[in-house]
């Protein structure tokens, strides 16, 4: 392939198969052909924020958002990377998305709660005011976050399953 789009498709397939080294190589080639490919910048940024170098990953996520401010995944991944590097104000500003779809707002709210947990600030979770649309596992997960926040003991069997709550929540990306 000599153009960016086919190389991006190969990279996406590599990413889905957890072949990250190959995905990064294909994404770099795709961006050589088409530096304005927002999705390629997003995926490369996401991978590099996890595998390093993080600063380069953040630059790709920023470029993705310059090209297409509507790429929500880039917004969430950049916010998380900024928070992990201590740039809380920029991270939180990225999550201020009042016109986003419900799933995106829910993801942004959840990531904001994670930021607060990382900084040992209140998450604002009120277990009595959780949406009725949540299933029992999601409610348990939200209550567990509240317990973690307050430093209270949680059910050891459930502690290992907190990430299942995250994975099962439709539209949630953290």
Short mmCIF file of C-alpha atoms in Angstrom, two decimals, residues 5-168:
data_model
loop_
_atom_site.label_atom_id
_atom_site.label_comp_id
_atom_site.label_asym_id
_atom_site.label_seq_id
_atom_site.Cartn_x
_atom_site.Cartn_y
_atom_site.Cartn_z
CA UNK A 5 -5.73 4.83 4.49
CA UNK A 6 -4.74 1.21 3.62
CA UNK A 7 -1.81 1.45 6.01
CA UNK A 8 -4.13 2.75 8.73
CA UNK A 9 -6.43 -0.23 8.09
CA UNK A 10 -3.48 -2.61 8.48
CA UNK A 11 -2.46 -0.84 11.68
CA UNK A 12 -5.97 -1.11 13.07
CA UNK A 13 -6.00 -4.85 12.35
CA UNK A 14 -2.59 -5.19 14.02
CA UNK A 15 -3.85 -3.24 17.03
CA UNK A 16 -6.90 -5.48 17.37
CA UNK A 17 -4.61 -8.52 17.29
CA UNK A 18 -2.35 -6.92 19.97
CA UNK A 19 0.55 -6.64 17.51
CA UNK A 20 1.51 -3.19 18.75
CA UNK A 21 4.98 -3.01 17.21
CA UNK A 22 3.53 -3.73 13.76
CA UNK A 23 0.65 -1.32 14.37
CA UNK A 24 3.08 1.48 15.27
CA UNK A 25 5.16 0.78 12.15
CA UNK A 26 2.08 0.87 9.89
CA UNK A 27 0.80 4.04 11.57
CA UNK A 28 4.12 5.80 11.09
CA UNK A 29 4.07 4.81 7.40
CA UNK A 30 0.45 5.95 7.07
CA UNK A 31 1.34 9.35 8.51
CA UNK A 32 4.29 9.68 6.10
CA UNK A 33 1.73 9.45 3.28
CA UNK A 34 -1.03 11.44 4.95
CA UNK A 35 -0.03 13.54 7.95
CA UNK A 36 -3.58 14.89 8.14
CA UNK A 37 -5.06 11.47 9.00
CA UNK A 38 -6.67 12.22 12.37
CA UNK A 39 -7.57 8.61 13.18
CA UNK A 40 -3.98 7.47 12.54
CA UNK A 41 -2.68 10.15 14.91
CA UNK A 42 -5.29 9.07 17.47
CA UNK A 43 -4.40 5.38 17.36
CA UNK A 44 -0.65 6.02 17.34
CA UNK A 45 -1.05 8.42 20.26
CA UNK A 46 -3.12 5.90 22.19
CA UNK A 47 -0.54 3.14 21.72
CA UNK A 48 2.44 5.38 22.54
CA UNK A 49 0.76 6.72 25.69
CA UNK A 50 0.62 3.12 26.90
CA UNK A 51 3.97 1.84 25.62
CA UNK A 52 6.06 5.00 25.39
CA UNK A 53 7.35 7.44 24.67
CA UNK A 54 4.36 9.10 26.35
CA UNK A 55 5.29 12.63 25.26
CA UNK A 56 5.23 11.57 21.60
CA UNK A 57 1.91 9.83 22.17
CA UNK A 58 0.47 13.01 23.64
CA UNK A 59 1.69 15.02 20.63
CA UNK A 60 -0.13 12.62 18.28
CA UNK A 61 -3.32 12.85 20.34
CA UNK A 62 -3.09 16.66 20.27
CA UNK A 63 -2.60 16.55 16.48
CA UNK A 64 -5.61 14.25 16.13
CA UNK A 65 -7.74 16.77 18.03
CA UNK A 66 -6.40 19.66 15.94
CA UNK A 67 -7.46 17.80 12.80
CA UNK A 68 -10.78 16.59 14.19
CA UNK A 69 -11.93 17.97 17.57
CA UNK A 70 -14.75 15.43 17.56
CA UNK A 71 -12.51 12.37 18.07
CA UNK A 72 -13.65 11.57 21.59
CA UNK A 73 -11.16 8.73 22.12
CA UNK A 74 -8.26 11.12 21.53
CA UNK A 75 -9.78 13.56 24.03
CA UNK A 76 -10.14 10.88 26.73
CA UNK A 77 -6.69 9.36 26.12
CA UNK A 78 -4.99 12.76 26.12
CA UNK A 79 -6.82 13.78 29.29
CA UNK A 80 -5.70 10.59 31.03
CA UNK A 81 -2.09 11.05 29.90
CA UNK A 82 -2.08 14.69 31.01
CA UNK A 83 -3.46 13.69 34.42
CA UNK A 84 -0.83 11.00 34.82
CA UNK A 85 1.87 13.58 34.06
CA UNK A 86 0.35 15.98 36.61
CA UNK A 87 -1.26 18.51 34.24
CA UNK A 88 -4.64 18.36 35.98
CA UNK A 89 -6.07 21.63 34.66
CA UNK A 90 -5.54 20.71 31.00
CA UNK A 91 -6.79 17.18 31.65
CA UNK A 92 -10.00 18.41 33.25
CA UNK A 93 -10.52 21.05 30.56
CA UNK A 94 -10.51 18.31 27.91
CA UNK A 95 -13.36 16.58 29.74
CA UNK A 96 -15.61 19.66 29.68
CA UNK A 97 -17.77 18.49 26.78
CA UNK A 98 -21.34 19.66 27.39
CA UNK A 99 -22.64 18.90 23.88
CA UNK A 100 -21.18 15.39 23.65
CA UNK A 101 -23.40 12.30 23.28
CA UNK A 102 -24.55 10.64 26.51
CA UNK A 103 -21.97 7.84 26.31
CA UNK A 104 -19.17 10.38 25.93
CA UNK A 105 -20.42 12.46 28.86
CA UNK A 106 -20.63 9.30 30.98
CA UNK A 107 -17.06 8.38 30.03
CA UNK A 108 -15.83 11.89 30.81
CA UNK A 109 -17.60 11.83 34.18
CA UNK A 110 -16.09 8.47 35.04
CA UNK A 111 -12.59 9.64 34.11
CA UNK A 112 -13.09 12.77 36.22
CA UNK A 113 -13.95 10.48 39.15
CA UNK A 114 -10.75 8.53 38.49
CA UNK A 115 -8.76 11.77 38.48
CA UNK A 116 -10.25 12.64 41.83
CA UNK A 117 -9.39 9.21 43.23
CA UNK A 118 -5.80 9.60 42.01
CA UNK A 119 -5.57 12.98 43.75
CA UNK A 120 -7.51 11.75 46.81
CA UNK A 121 -10.31 14.25 46.20
CA UNK A 122 -14.05 13.55 46.54
CA UNK A 123 -15.55 11.83 43.48
CA UNK A 124 -19.05 13.12 44.11
CA UNK A 125 -20.61 9.67 43.84
CA UNK A 126 -23.91 9.43 45.66
CA UNK A 127 -24.94 5.74 45.56
CA UNK A 128 -28.56 6.72 46.21
CA UNK A 129 -28.66 8.86 43.05
CA UNK A 130 -27.25 6.40 40.53
CA UNK A 131 -29.19 6.18 37.24
CA UNK A 132 -31.81 3.44 37.06
CA UNK A 133 -30.35 2.38 33.70
CA UNK A 134 -27.31 0.83 35.42
CA UNK A 135 -27.31 -2.91 35.95
CA UNK A 136 -26.53 -4.38 39.40
CA UNK A 137 -22.87 -4.94 38.51
CA UNK A 138 -22.47 -1.31 37.48
CA UNK A 139 -24.13 -0.12 40.68
CA UNK A 140 -21.77 -2.37 42.69
CA UNK A 141 -18.84 -0.86 40.79
CA UNK A 142 -19.93 2.71 41.52
CA UNK A 143 -20.44 1.88 45.19
CA UNK A 144 -17.00 0.26 45.26
CA UNK A 145 -15.44 3.45 43.90
CA UNK A 146 -17.16 5.33 46.72
CA UNK A 147 -15.74 2.89 49.28
CA UNK A 148 -12.25 3.20 47.79
CA UNK A 149 -12.60 6.96 47.93
CA UNK A 150 -13.40 6.88 51.64
CA UNK A 151 -10.68 4.30 52.37
CA UNK A 152 -13.25 1.76 53.59
CA UNK A 153 -12.74 -1.98 53.12
CA UNK A 154 -14.41 -3.61 50.14
CA UNK A 155 -15.39 -7.18 49.45
CA UNK A 156 -12.07 -8.87 48.47
CA UNK A 157 -13.85 -11.07 45.93
CA UNK A 158 -15.35 -8.01 44.27
CA UNK A 159 -12.14 -5.96 44.39
CA UNK A 160 -10.69 -7.97 41.51
CA UNK A 161 -13.82 -7.35 39.45
CA UNK A 162 -13.90 -3.53 39.52
CA UNK A 163 -12.47 -3.44 36.00
CA UNK A 164 -15.25 -5.75 34.81
CA UNK A 165 -17.64 -2.99 35.80
CA UNK A 166 -15.69 -0.58 33.63
CA UNK A 167 -15.61 -3.00 30.70
CA UNK A 168 -19.36 -3.76 30.90
#
